[in-house]
mmCIF file with all atom_site columns, C-alpha atoms and ligand atoms in Angstrom:
data_model
loop_
_atom_site.group_PDB
_atom_site.id
_atom_site.type_symbol
_atom_site.label_atom_id
_atom_site.label_alt_id
_atom_site.label_comp_id
_atom_site.label_asym_id
_atom_site.label_entity_id
_atom_site.label_seq_id
_atom_site.pdbx_PDB_ins_code
_atom_site.Cartn_x
_atom_site.Cartn_y
_atom_site.Cartn_z
_atom_site.occupancy
_atom_site.B_iso_or_equiv
_atom_site.pdbx_formal_charge
_atom_site.auth_seq_id
_atom_site.auth_comp_id
_atom_site.auth_asym_id
_atom_site.auth_atom_id
_atom_site.pdbx_PDB_model_num
ATOM   1   C CA  . MET Q 1 1   ? 113.823 101.586 117.306 1.00 0.00 ? 1   MET Q CA  1
ATOM   2   C CA  . GLU Q 1 2   ? 112.959 98.682  114.840 1.00 0.00 ? 2   GLU Q CA  1
ATOM   3   C CA  . ASN Q 1 3   ? 112.579 99.899  111.009 1.00 0.00 ? 3   ASN Q CA  1
ATOM   4   C CA  . PRO Q 1 4   ? 109.973 97.851  109.375 1.00 0.00 ? 4   PRO Q CA  1
ATOM   5   C CA  . ILE Q 1 5   ? 111.554 98.481  105.878 1.00 0.00 ? 5   ILE Q CA  1
ATOM   6   C CA  . GLN Q 1 6   ? 114.858 97.013  106.895 1.00 0.00 ? 6   GLN Q CA  1
ATOM   7   C CA  . LYS Q 1 7   ? 112.784 94.389  108.814 1.00 0.00 ? 7   LYS Q CA  1
ATOM   8   C CA  . PHE Q 1 8   ? 111.056 93.624  105.843 1.00 0.00 ? 8   PHE Q CA  1
ATOM   9   C CA  . ALA Q 1 9   ? 114.113 93.470  103.576 1.00 0.00 ? 9   ALA Q CA  1
ATOM   10  C CA  . SER Q 1 10  ? 115.697 90.752  106.197 1.00 0.00 ? 10  SER Q CA  1
ATOM   11  C CA  . TRP Q 1 11  ? 112.418 88.661  106.151 1.00 0.00 ? 11  TRP Q CA  1
ATOM   12  C CA  . TRP Q 1 12  ? 112.376 88.818  102.318 1.00 0.00 ? 12  TRP Q CA  1
ATOM   13  C CA  . GLN Q 1 13  ? 116.232 87.710  101.924 1.00 0.00 ? 13  GLN Q CA  1
ATOM   14  C CA  . GLU Q 1 14  ? 115.331 84.937  104.470 1.00 0.00 ? 14  GLU Q CA  1
ATOM   15  C CA  . ALA Q 1 15  ? 112.482 83.797  102.685 1.00 0.00 ? 15  ALA Q CA  1
ATOM   16  C CA  . LEU Q 1 16  ? 114.284 84.131  99.238  1.00 0.00 ? 16  LEU Q CA  1
ATOM   17  C CA  . SER Q 1 17  ? 117.123 82.216  100.633 1.00 0.00 ? 17  SER Q CA  1
ATOM   18  C CA  . ASN Q 1 18  ? 115.422 78.730  101.133 1.00 0.00 ? 18  ASN Q CA  1
ATOM   19  C CA  . SER Q 1 19  ? 112.282 79.073  99.134  1.00 0.00 ? 19  SER Q CA  1
ATOM   20  C CA  . PRO Q 1 20  ? 110.697 75.904  97.501  1.00 0.00 ? 20  PRO Q CA  1
ATOM   21  C CA  . LEU Q 1 21  ? 108.588 78.046  95.453  1.00 0.00 ? 21  LEU Q CA  1
ATOM   22  C CA  . ASP Q 1 22  ? 109.131 78.589  92.017  1.00 0.00 ? 22  ASP Q CA  1
ATOM   23  C CA  . GLN Q 1 23  ? 107.565 82.047  91.900  1.00 0.00 ? 23  GLN Q CA  1
ATOM   24  C CA  . LYS Q 1 24  ? 109.495 83.160  94.995  1.00 0.00 ? 24  LYS Q CA  1
ATOM   25  C CA  . SER Q 1 25  ? 108.554 86.726  95.230  1.00 0.00 ? 25  SER Q CA  1
ATOM   26  C CA  . ALA Q 1 26  ? 104.717 86.725  94.214  1.00 0.00 ? 26  ALA Q CA  1
ATOM   27  C CA  . VAL Q 1 27  ? 102.790 88.810  96.367  1.00 0.00 ? 27  VAL Q CA  1
ATOM   28  C CA  . CYS Q 1 28  ? 99.013  89.473  96.544  1.00 0.00 ? 28  CYS Q CA  1
ATOM   29  C CA  . VAL Q 1 29  ? 98.348  93.182  95.651  1.00 0.00 ? 29  VAL Q CA  1
ATOM   30  C CA  . SER Q 1 30  ? 94.716  94.458  96.351  1.00 0.00 ? 30  SER Q CA  1
ATOM   31  C CA  . THR Q 1 31  ? 93.312  97.507  95.009  1.00 0.00 ? 31  THR Q CA  1
ATOM   32  C CA  . ILE Q 1 32  ? 89.797  98.900  95.139  1.00 0.00 ? 32  ILE Q CA  1
ATOM   33  C CA  . ASP Q 1 33  ? 87.565  98.117  92.082  1.00 0.00 ? 33  ASP Q CA  1
ATOM   34  C CA  . GLU Q 1 34  ? 84.900  100.362 90.531  1.00 0.00 ? 34  GLU Q CA  1
ATOM   35  C CA  . ARG Q 1 35  ? 82.148  99.129  92.726  1.00 0.00 ? 35  ARG Q CA  1
ATOM   36  C CA  . GLY Q 1 36  ? 84.216  99.819  95.994  1.00 0.00 ? 36  GLY Q CA  1
ATOM   37  C CA  . PHE Q 1 37  ? 85.296  95.938  96.381  1.00 0.00 ? 37  PHE Q CA  1
ATOM   38  C CA  . PRO Q 1 38  ? 88.719  94.630  96.866  1.00 0.00 ? 38  PRO Q CA  1
ATOM   39  C CA  . ALA Q 1 39  ? 90.591  93.264  93.984  1.00 0.00 ? 39  ALA Q CA  1
ATOM   40  C CA  . GLY Q 1 40  ? 93.460  90.915  94.724  1.00 0.00 ? 40  GLY Q CA  1
ATOM   41  C CA  . ARG Q 1 41  ? 95.943  89.323  92.320  1.00 0.00 ? 41  ARG Q CA  1
ATOM   42  C CA  . PHE Q 1 42  ? 99.549  88.139  92.591  1.00 0.00 ? 42  PHE Q CA  1
ATOM   43  C CA  . VAL Q 1 43  ? 102.387 89.971  91.148  1.00 0.00 ? 43  VAL Q CA  1
ATOM   44  C CA  . ASP Q 1 44  ? 106.195 89.856  91.270  1.00 0.00 ? 44  ASP Q CA  1
ATOM   45  C CA  . LEU Q 1 45  ? 107.619 92.038  94.191  1.00 0.00 ? 45  LEU Q CA  1
ATOM   46  C CA  . LYS Q 1 46  ? 110.610 93.758  92.320  1.00 0.00 ? 46  LYS Q CA  1
ATOM   47  C CA  . GLN Q 1 47  ? 112.266 96.225  94.779  1.00 0.00 ? 47  GLN Q CA  1
ATOM   48  C CA  . VAL Q 1 48  ? 111.573 97.611  98.353  1.00 0.00 ? 48  VAL Q CA  1
ATOM   49  C CA  . ASP Q 1 49  ? 113.342 100.407 99.994  1.00 0.00 ? 49  ASP Q CA  1
ATOM   50  C CA  . GLU Q 1 50  ? 112.263 103.263 102.013 1.00 0.00 ? 50  GLU Q CA  1
ATOM   51  C CA  . ARG Q 1 51  ? 110.213 104.705 99.384  1.00 0.00 ? 51  ARG Q CA  1
ATOM   52  C CA  . GLY Q 1 52  ? 108.069 101.504 99.121  1.00 0.00 ? 52  GLY Q CA  1
ATOM   53  C CA  . PHE Q 1 53  ? 107.179 98.253  97.668  1.00 0.00 ? 53  PHE Q CA  1
ATOM   54  C CA  . ILE Q 1 54  ? 107.703 98.169  93.743  1.00 0.00 ? 54  ILE Q CA  1
ATOM   55  C CA  . PHE Q 1 55  ? 105.872 96.028  91.164  1.00 0.00 ? 55  PHE Q CA  1
ATOM   56  C CA  . CYS Q 1 56  ? 105.570 96.229  87.294  1.00 0.00 ? 56  CYS Q CA  1
ATOM   57  C CA  . THR Q 1 57  ? 102.494 95.836  85.141  1.00 0.00 ? 57  THR Q CA  1
ATOM   58  C CA  . ALA Q 1 58  ? 100.609 97.566  82.391  1.00 0.00 ? 58  ALA Q CA  1
ATOM   59  C CA  . PHE Q 1 59  ? 99.075  100.986 83.267  1.00 0.00 ? 59  PHE Q CA  1
ATOM   60  C CA  . ASP Q 1 60  ? 95.929  100.121 81.697  1.00 0.00 ? 60  ASP Q CA  1
ATOM   61  C CA  . SER Q 1 61  ? 95.256  97.086  83.217  1.00 0.00 ? 61  SER Q CA  1
ATOM   62  C CA  . ALA Q 1 62  ? 92.260  96.746  85.637  1.00 0.00 ? 62  ALA Q CA  1
ATOM   63  C CA  . LYS Q 1 63  ? 94.557  97.279  88.369  1.00 0.00 ? 63  LYS Q CA  1
ATOM   64  C CA  . GLY Q 1 64  ? 96.194  100.298 86.724  1.00 0.00 ? 64  GLY Q CA  1
ATOM   65  C CA  . HIS Q 1 65  ? 92.585  101.788 86.048  1.00 0.00 ? 65  HIS Q CA  1
ATOM   66  C CA  . GLN Q 1 66  ? 91.780  101.141 89.824  1.00 0.00 ? 66  GLN Q CA  1
ATOM   67  C CA  . ILE Q 1 67  ? 94.788  102.780 91.348  1.00 0.00 ? 67  ILE Q CA  1
ATOM   68  C CA  . LYS Q 1 68  ? 94.063  105.833 88.863  1.00 0.00 ? 68  LYS Q CA  1
ATOM   69  C CA  . GLN Q 1 69  ? 90.721  106.051 90.431  1.00 0.00 ? 69  GLN Q CA  1
ATOM   70  C CA  . ASN Q 1 70  ? 91.904  105.317 94.033  1.00 0.00 ? 70  ASN Q CA  1
ATOM   71  C CA  . PRO Q 1 71  ? 95.423  104.653 95.257  1.00 0.00 ? 71  PRO Q CA  1
ATOM   72  C CA  . ASN Q 1 72  ? 94.431  102.851 98.403  1.00 0.00 ? 72  ASN Q CA  1
ATOM   73  C CA  . THR Q 1 73  ? 96.557  99.362  97.954  1.00 0.00 ? 73  THR Q CA  1
ATOM   74  C CA  . ALA Q 1 74  ? 97.330  96.603  100.270 1.00 0.00 ? 74  ALA Q CA  1
ATOM   75  C CA  . ILE Q 1 75  ? 99.777  93.893  99.781  1.00 0.00 ? 75  ILE Q CA  1
ATOM   76  C CA  . THR Q 1 76  ? 99.508  90.584  101.401 1.00 0.00 ? 76  THR Q CA  1
ATOM   77  C CA  . ILE Q 1 77  ? 102.255 87.907  101.786 1.00 0.00 ? 77  ILE Q CA  1
ATOM   78  C CA  . TRP Q 1 78  ? 102.464 84.322  103.211 1.00 0.00 ? 78  TRP Q CA  1
ATOM   79  C CA  . TRP Q 1 79  ? 105.831 82.588  103.157 1.00 0.00 ? 79  TRP Q CA  1
ATOM   80  C CA  . ASP Q 1 80  ? 104.830 79.156  104.351 1.00 0.00 ? 80  ASP Q CA  1
ATOM   81  C CA  . HIS Q 1 81  ? 108.486 77.542  104.675 1.00 0.00 ? 81  HIS Q CA  1
ATOM   82  C CA  . VAL Q 1 82  ? 109.276 80.297  107.341 1.00 0.00 ? 82  VAL Q CA  1
ATOM   83  C CA  . GLY Q 1 83  ? 106.031 80.847  108.660 1.00 0.00 ? 83  GLY Q CA  1
ATOM   84  C CA  . TYR Q 1 84  ? 105.925 84.566  107.937 1.00 0.00 ? 84  TYR Q CA  1
ATOM   85  C CA  . GLN Q 1 85  ? 102.719 86.941  106.931 1.00 0.00 ? 85  GLN Q CA  1
ATOM   86  C CA  . VAL Q 1 86  ? 103.367 90.278  106.120 1.00 0.00 ? 86  VAL Q CA  1
ATOM   87  C CA  . ARG Q 1 87  ? 100.663 92.911  105.494 1.00 0.00 ? 87  ARG Q CA  1
ATOM   88  C CA  . VAL Q 1 88  ? 101.144 96.247  103.910 1.00 0.00 ? 88  VAL Q CA  1
ATOM   89  C CA  . VAL Q 1 89  ? 98.765  99.169  103.634 1.00 0.00 ? 89  VAL Q CA  1
ATOM   90  C CA  . GLY Q 1 90  ? 99.625  102.061 101.568 1.00 0.00 ? 90  GLY Q CA  1
ATOM   91  C CA  . LEU Q 1 91  ? 99.215  104.598 98.636  1.00 0.00 ? 91  LEU Q CA  1
ATOM   92  C CA  . ALA Q 1 92  ? 100.374 103.385 95.090  1.00 0.00 ? 92  ALA Q CA  1
ATOM   93  C CA  . GLU Q 1 93  ? 102.130 105.931 92.851  1.00 0.00 ? 93  GLU Q CA  1
ATOM   94  C CA  . ALA Q 1 94  ? 103.547 105.251 89.466  1.00 0.00 ? 94  ALA Q CA  1
ATOM   95  C CA  . ILE Q 1 95  ? 107.371 105.067 89.318  1.00 0.00 ? 95  ILE Q CA  1
ATOM   96  C CA  . GLU Q 1 96  ? 109.478 107.239 86.828  1.00 0.00 ? 96  GLU Q CA  1
ATOM   97  C CA  . GLN Q 1 97  ? 109.879 105.962 83.209  1.00 0.00 ? 97  GLN Q CA  1
ATOM   98  C CA  . ALA Q 1 98  ? 113.699 105.628 83.650  1.00 0.00 ? 98  ALA Q CA  1
ATOM   99  C CA  . ASP Q 1 99  ? 113.258 103.057 86.764  1.00 0.00 ? 99  ASP Q CA  1
ATOM   100 C CA  . ALA Q 1 100 ? 110.646 101.426 84.547  1.00 0.00 ? 100 ALA Q CA  1
ATOM   101 C CA  . ASN Q 1 101 ? 113.046 101.212 81.641  1.00 0.00 ? 101 ASN Q CA  1
ATOM   102 C CA  . ALA Q 1 102 ? 115.460 99.527  84.010  1.00 0.00 ? 102 ALA Q CA  1
ATOM   103 C CA  . PHE Q 1 103 ? 113.177 96.853  85.203  1.00 0.00 ? 103 PHE Q CA  1
ATOM   104 C CA  . TRP Q 1 104 ? 111.975 96.286  81.587  1.00 0.00 ? 104 TRP Q CA  1
ATOM   105 C CA  . GLU Q 1 105 ? 115.903 95.706  80.843  1.00 0.00 ? 105 GLU Q CA  1
ATOM   106 C CA  . THR Q 1 106 ? 115.894 92.797  83.557  1.00 0.00 ? 106 THR Q CA  1
ATOM   107 C CA  . ARG Q 1 107 ? 113.279 91.049  81.714  1.00 0.00 ? 107 ARG Q CA  1
ATOM   108 C CA  . ASN Q 1 108 ? 114.080 88.096  79.376  1.00 0.00 ? 108 ASN Q CA  1
ATOM   109 C CA  . ARG Q 1 109 ? 112.873 88.202  75.580  1.00 0.00 ? 109 ARG Q CA  1
ATOM   110 C CA  . SER Q 1 110 ? 110.150 85.762  76.378  1.00 0.00 ? 110 SER Q CA  1
ATOM   111 C CA  . ALA Q 1 111 ? 108.436 87.989  79.164  1.00 0.00 ? 111 ALA Q CA  1
ATOM   112 C CA  . ARG Q 1 112 ? 109.145 91.129  76.688  1.00 0.00 ? 112 ARG Q CA  1
ATOM   113 C CA  . LEU Q 1 113 ? 107.135 89.470  73.937  1.00 0.00 ? 113 LEU Q CA  1
ATOM   114 C CA  . THR Q 1 114 ? 104.132 88.245  75.896  1.00 0.00 ? 114 THR Q CA  1
ATOM   115 C CA  . THR Q 1 115 ? 104.060 91.999  77.556  1.00 0.00 ? 115 THR Q CA  1
ATOM   116 C CA  . THR Q 1 116 ? 103.951 93.321  74.018  1.00 0.00 ? 116 THR Q CA  1
ATOM   117 C CA  . ALA Q 1 117 ? 101.645 90.899  72.487  1.00 0.00 ? 117 ALA Q CA  1
ATOM   118 C CA  . PHE Q 1 118 ? 98.788  91.272  74.965  1.00 0.00 ? 118 PHE Q CA  1
ATOM   119 C CA  . GLN Q 1 119 ? 96.495  94.065  76.141  1.00 0.00 ? 119 GLN Q CA  1
ATOM   120 C CA  . GLN Q 1 120 ? 96.380  93.219  79.964  1.00 0.00 ? 120 GLN Q CA  1
ATOM   121 C CA  . SER Q 1 121 ? 92.874  92.726  81.154  1.00 0.00 ? 121 SER Q CA  1
ATOM   122 C CA  . GLN Q 1 122 ? 91.135  93.144  77.850  1.00 0.00 ? 122 GLN Q CA  1
ATOM   123 C CA  . PRO Q 1 123 ? 88.870  90.478  76.754  1.00 0.00 ? 123 PRO Q CA  1
ATOM   124 C CA  . LEU Q 1 124 ? 90.276  87.377  74.694  1.00 0.00 ? 124 LEU Q CA  1
ATOM   125 C CA  . GLN Q 1 125 ? 88.162  86.201  71.740  1.00 0.00 ? 125 GLN Q CA  1
ATOM   126 C CA  . SER Q 1 126 ? 89.543  82.658  72.048  1.00 0.00 ? 126 SER Q CA  1
ATOM   127 C CA  . GLU Q 1 127 ? 92.300  80.617  73.342  1.00 0.00 ? 127 GLU Q CA  1
ATOM   128 C CA  . ILE Q 1 128 ? 93.673  80.103  69.859  1.00 0.00 ? 128 ILE Q CA  1
ATOM   129 C CA  . GLU Q 1 129 ? 94.084  84.272  69.975  1.00 0.00 ? 129 GLU Q CA  1
ATOM   130 C CA  . LEU Q 1 130 ? 97.079  83.739  72.901  1.00 0.00 ? 130 LEU Q CA  1
ATOM   131 C CA  . THR Q 1 131 ? 99.219  82.007  70.262  1.00 0.00 ? 131 THR Q CA  1
ATOM   132 C CA  . GLU Q 1 132 ? 98.028  84.127  67.339  1.00 0.00 ? 132 GLU Q CA  1
ATOM   133 C CA  . ARG Q 1 133 ? 99.117  87.567  69.378  1.00 0.00 ? 133 ARG Q CA  1
ATOM   134 C CA  . LEU Q 1 134 ? 102.394 86.022  70.427  1.00 0.00 ? 134 LEU Q CA  1
ATOM   135 C CA  . ASN Q 1 135 ? 103.225 84.667  66.836  1.00 0.00 ? 135 ASN Q CA  1
ATOM   136 C CA  . LYS Q 1 136 ? 102.374 88.105  65.397  1.00 0.00 ? 136 LYS Q CA  1
ATOM   137 C CA  . ALA Q 1 137 ? 104.758 89.888  68.141  1.00 0.00 ? 137 ALA Q CA  1
ATOM   138 C CA  . THR Q 1 138 ? 107.518 87.234  67.735  1.00 0.00 ? 138 THR Q CA  1
ATOM   139 C CA  . GLU Q 1 139 ? 107.341 87.879  63.817  1.00 0.00 ? 139 GLU Q CA  1
ATOM   140 C CA  . GLN Q 1 140 ? 107.539 91.634  64.233  1.00 0.00 ? 140 GLN Q CA  1
ATOM   141 C CA  . PHE Q 1 141 ? 110.343 91.751  66.439  1.00 0.00 ? 141 PHE Q CA  1
ATOM   142 C CA  . ILE Q 1 142 ? 112.608 89.012  64.710  1.00 0.00 ? 142 ILE Q CA  1
ATOM   143 C CA  . GLY Q 1 143 ? 116.467 90.136  65.010  1.00 0.00 ? 143 GLY Q CA  1
ATOM   144 C CA  . GLN Q 1 144 ? 115.237 93.274  66.791  1.00 0.00 ? 144 GLN Q CA  1
ATOM   145 C CA  . GLN Q 1 145 ? 115.325 94.588  70.406  1.00 0.00 ? 145 GLN Q CA  1
ATOM   146 C CA  . ILE Q 1 146 ? 111.977 94.695  71.933  1.00 0.00 ? 146 ILE Q CA  1
ATOM   147 C CA  . PRO Q 1 147 ? 111.215 98.166  73.438  1.00 0.00 ? 147 PRO Q CA  1
ATOM   148 C CA  . LYS Q 1 148 ? 109.340 98.837  76.712  1.00 0.00 ? 148 LYS Q CA  1
ATOM   149 C CA  . PRO Q 1 149 ? 105.744 99.547  75.522  1.00 0.00 ? 149 PRO Q CA  1
ATOM   150 C CA  . GLU Q 1 150 ? 104.431 102.859 76.736  1.00 0.00 ? 150 GLU Q CA  1
ATOM   151 C CA  . ASN Q 1 151 ? 101.771 101.590 78.920  1.00 0.00 ? 151 ASN Q CA  1
ATOM   152 C CA  . TRP Q 1 152 ? 104.114 99.288  80.972  1.00 0.00 ? 152 TRP Q CA  1
ATOM   153 C CA  . GLY Q 1 153 ? 105.843 100.443 84.168  1.00 0.00 ? 153 GLY Q CA  1
ATOM   154 C CA  . GLY Q 1 154 ? 105.671 100.250 87.797  1.00 0.00 ? 154 GLY Q CA  1
ATOM   155 C CA  . TYR Q 1 155 ? 103.982 101.304 90.815  1.00 0.00 ? 155 TYR Q CA  1
ATOM   156 C CA  . CYS Q 1 156 ? 105.494 101.954 94.274  1.00 0.00 ? 156 CYS Q CA  1
ATOM   157 C CA  . VAL Q 1 157 ? 103.189 101.342 97.065  1.00 0.00 ? 157 VAL Q CA  1
ATOM   158 C CA  . LYS Q 1 158 ? 104.491 103.854 99.788  1.00 0.00 ? 158 LYS Q CA  1
ATOM   159 C CA  . PRO Q 1 159 ? 103.472 102.389 102.978 1.00 0.00 ? 159 PRO Q CA  1
ATOM   160 C CA  . LEU Q 1 160 ? 101.264 103.555 105.878 1.00 0.00 ? 160 LEU Q CA  1
ATOM   161 C CA  . SER Q 1 161 ? 101.436 100.342 107.895 1.00 0.00 ? 161 SER Q CA  1
ATOM   162 C CA  . ILE Q 1 162 ? 103.221 97.269  107.753 1.00 0.00 ? 162 ILE Q CA  1
ATOM   163 C CA  . GLU Q 1 163 ? 102.320 94.184  110.149 1.00 0.00 ? 163 GLU Q CA  1
ATOM   164 C CA  . PHE Q 1 164 ? 104.593 91.168  110.520 1.00 0.00 ? 164 PHE Q CA  1
ATOM   165 C CA  . LEU Q 1 165 ? 103.080 88.034  111.708 1.00 0.00 ? 165 LEU Q CA  1
ATOM   166 C CA  . THR Q 1 166 ? 105.462 85.099  112.839 1.00 0.00 ? 166 THR Q CA  1
ATOM   167 C CA  . PHE Q 1 167 ? 103.132 81.922  112.803 1.00 0.00 ? 167 PHE Q CA  1
ATOM   168 C CA  . GLN Q 1 168 ? 103.230 79.552  115.763 1.00 0.00 ? 168 GLN Q CA  1
ATOM   169 C CA  . LYS Q 1 169 ? 102.093 75.679  115.456 1.00 0.00 ? 169 LYS Q CA  1
ATOM   170 C CA  . SER Q 1 170 ? 100.579 76.778  119.220 1.00 0.00 ? 170 SER Q CA  1
ATOM   171 C CA  . ARG Q 1 171 ? 98.745  79.642  117.455 1.00 0.00 ? 171 ARG Q CA  1
ATOM   172 C CA  . LEU Q 1 172 ? 100.433 82.268  119.529 1.00 0.00 ? 172 LEU Q CA  1
ATOM   173 C CA  . HIS Q 1 173 ? 101.446 84.144  116.562 1.00 0.00 ? 173 HIS Q CA  1
ATOM   174 C CA  . LEU Q 1 174 ? 103.808 87.052  117.195 1.00 0.00 ? 174 LEU Q CA  1
ATOM   175 C CA  . ARG Q 1 175 ? 102.166 90.395  115.420 1.00 0.00 ? 175 ARG Q CA  1
ATOM   176 C CA  . LYS Q 1 176 ? 104.134 93.233  115.398 1.00 0.00 ? 176 LYS Q CA  1
ATOM   177 C CA  . PHE Q 1 177 ? 102.242 96.329  113.826 1.00 0.00 ? 177 PHE Q CA  1
ATOM   178 C CA  . PHE Q 1 178 ? 104.019 99.410  112.473 1.00 0.00 ? 178 PHE Q CA  1
ATOM   179 C CA  . GLU Q 1 179 ? 102.302 102.538 111.700 1.00 0.00 ? 179 GLU Q CA  1
ATOM   180 C CA  . LEU Q 1 180 ? 103.769 105.800 110.044 1.00 0.00 ? 180 LEU Q CA  1
ATOM   181 C CA  . LYS Q 1 181 ? 102.583 108.885 112.035 1.00 0.00 ? 181 LYS Q CA  1
ATOM   182 C CA  . ASN Q 1 182 ? 103.968 112.257 111.147 1.00 0.00 ? 182 ASN Q CA  1
ATOM   183 C CA  . GLY Q 1 183 ? 106.918 110.453 109.656 1.00 0.00 ? 183 GLY Q CA  1
ATOM   184 C CA  . ILE Q 1 184 ? 107.850 108.384 112.338 1.00 0.00 ? 184 ILE Q CA  1
ATOM   185 C CA  . TRP Q 1 185 ? 107.243 104.355 112.540 1.00 0.00 ? 185 TRP Q CA  1
ATOM   186 C CA  . ILE Q 1 186 ? 105.290 103.465 115.649 1.00 0.00 ? 186 ILE Q CA  1
ATOM   187 C CA  . LYS Q 1 187 ? 105.109 99.974  116.762 1.00 0.00 ? 187 LYS Q CA  1
ATOM   188 C CA  . ARG Q 1 188 ? 102.833 98.024  118.810 1.00 0.00 ? 188 ARG Q CA  1
ATOM   189 C CA  . LEU Q 1 189 ? 102.024 94.327  119.386 1.00 0.00 ? 189 LEU Q CA  1
ATOM   190 C CA  . LEU Q 1 190 ? 98.597  92.914  118.509 1.00 0.00 ? 190 LEU Q CA  1
ATOM   191 C CA  . GLN Q 1 191 ? 96.949  89.856  119.891 1.00 0.00 ? 191 GLN Q CA  1
ATOM   192 C CA  . PRO Q 1 192 ? 96.948  86.920  117.741 1.00 0.00 ? 192 PRO Q CA  1
HETATM 193 C C1  . FMN G 2 .   ? 102.765 84.098  90.476  1.00 0.00 ? 201 FMN G C1  1
HETATM 194 C C2  . FMN G 2 .   ? 102.348 85.079  89.468  1.00 0.00 ? 201 FMN G C2  1
HETATM 195 C C3  . FMN G 2 .   ? 102.900 86.295  89.225  1.00 0.00 ? 201 FMN G C3  1
HETATM 196 C C4  . FMN G 2 .   ? 102.268 87.543  88.679  1.00 0.00 ? 201 FMN G C4  1
HETATM 197 N N1  . FMN G 2 .   ? 103.198 88.606  88.193  1.00 0.00 ? 201 FMN G N1  1
HETATM 198 C C5  . FMN G 2 .   ? 102.671 89.368  87.633  1.00 0.00 ? 201 FMN G C5  1
HETATM 199 C C6  . FMN G 2 .   ? 103.307 90.730  87.491  1.00 0.00 ? 201 FMN G C6  1
HETATM 200 O O1  . FMN G 2 .   ? 104.453 90.904  87.852  1.00 0.00 ? 201 FMN G O1  1
HETATM 201 N N2  . FMN G 2 .   ? 102.656 91.749  87.101  1.00 0.00 ? 201 FMN G N2  1
HETATM 202 C C7  . FMN G 2 .   ? 101.711 91.624  86.242  1.00 0.00 ? 201 FMN G C7  1
HETATM 203 O O2  . FMN G 2 .   ? 100.678 92.768  85.671  1.00 0.00 ? 201 FMN G O2  1
HETATM 204 N N3  . FMN G 2 .   ? 100.867 90.707  86.386  1.00 0.00 ? 201 FMN G N3  1
HETATM 205 C C8  . FMN G 2 .   ? 101.456 89.478  87.222  1.00 0.00 ? 201 FMN G C8  1
HETATM 206 N N4  . FMN G 2 .   ? 100.741 88.582  87.247  1.00 0.00 ? 201 FMN G N4  1
HETATM 207 C C9  . FMN G 2 .   ? 99.460  88.250  86.742  1.00 0.00 ? 201 FMN G C9  1
HETATM 208 C C10 . FMN G 2 .   ? 98.184  89.052  87.480  1.00 0.00 ? 201 FMN G C10 1
HETATM 209 O O3  . FMN G 2 .   ? 97.930  87.951  88.613  1.00 0.00 ? 201 FMN G O3  1
HETATM 210 C C11 . FMN G 2 .   ? 97.064  89.409  87.043  1.00 0.00 ? 201 FMN G C11 1
HETATM 211 O O4  . FMN G 2 .   ? 96.317  88.193  86.267  1.00 0.00 ? 201 FMN G O4  1
HETATM 212 C C12 . FMN G 2 .   ? 97.204  90.625  85.998  1.00 0.00 ? 201 FMN G C12 1
HETATM 213 O O5  . FMN G 2 .   ? 98.199  91.447  86.346  1.00 0.00 ? 201 FMN G O5  1
HETATM 214 C C13 . FMN G 2 .   ? 96.014  91.197  85.580  1.00 0.00 ? 201 FMN G C13 1
HETATM 215 O O6  . FMN G 2 .   ? 95.410  91.550  86.722  1.00 0.00 ? 201 FMN G O6  1
HETATM 216 P P1  . FMN G 2 .   ? 94.297  93.056  86.538  1.00 0.00 ? 201 FMN G P1  1
HETATM 217 O O7  . FMN G 2 .   ? 93.342  92.408  85.404  1.00 0.00 ? 201 FMN G O7  1
HETATM 218 O O8  . FMN G 2 .   ? 93.676  92.999  87.981  1.00 0.00 ? 201 FMN G O8  1
HETATM 219 O O9  . FMN G 2 .   ? 94.893  94.256  86.247  1.00 0.00 ? 201 FMN G O9  1
HETATM 220 C C14 . FMN G 2 .   ? 101.040 87.232  88.081  1.00 0.00 ? 201 FMN G C14 1
HETATM 221 C C15 . FMN G 2 .   ? 100.466 86.037  88.287  1.00 0.00 ? 201 FMN G C15 1
HETATM 222 C C16 . FMN G 2 .   ? 100.902 85.057  89.155  1.00 0.00 ? 201 FMN G C16 1
HETATM 223 C C17 . FMN G 2 .   ? 99.903  84.001  89.492  1.00 0.00 ? 201 FMN G C17 1
#
């Protein structure tokens, strides 16, 4: 029986290996907002294993608040150069602090500084405030390590279903839909 996590890992590897994109692992994460509308935005996919799909962000961002209210989440991916679409539906859960620390360690100084300088999703008074905030954070941490902010970490989207679509110019796209039922992945094909 095909395992959809292993299948994803193999597709991701293939997509990464010859990607023409700068942001090779950008994926659209959709959450449910306070009004019940889907809210989508791109994030960087960090890791995928049997536990789920991990991305990092600020817990008190809009998406963080939305996940707290409602963990129902979707991830949508399109890799044009290989013709693959993947759609994941699942429940988002915060990852352990130790794991968040490990992801923080992989970030370069510039990424750490911007994360520290801004309160993600809060209003910005003016464009000037962007550089003012960054300069302030840069001065604050001259010659020092930049610690992970308390409000920064990761979410793991634990999948309930995963659909793989192989795009065909003929439009006879092959769709393989996997659904988790009682801990077992059930596979069926869907019409294009
Ligand atoms: C290619 C790309 C990658 C991004 N990666 C991340 C990311 O890994 N984490 C993150 O919090 N925001 C990331 N962003 C910014 C988000 O799209 C979004 O603007 C931000 O997280 C605020 O979303 P929210 O207000 O819905 O919480 C990325 C944006 C783009 C275009």
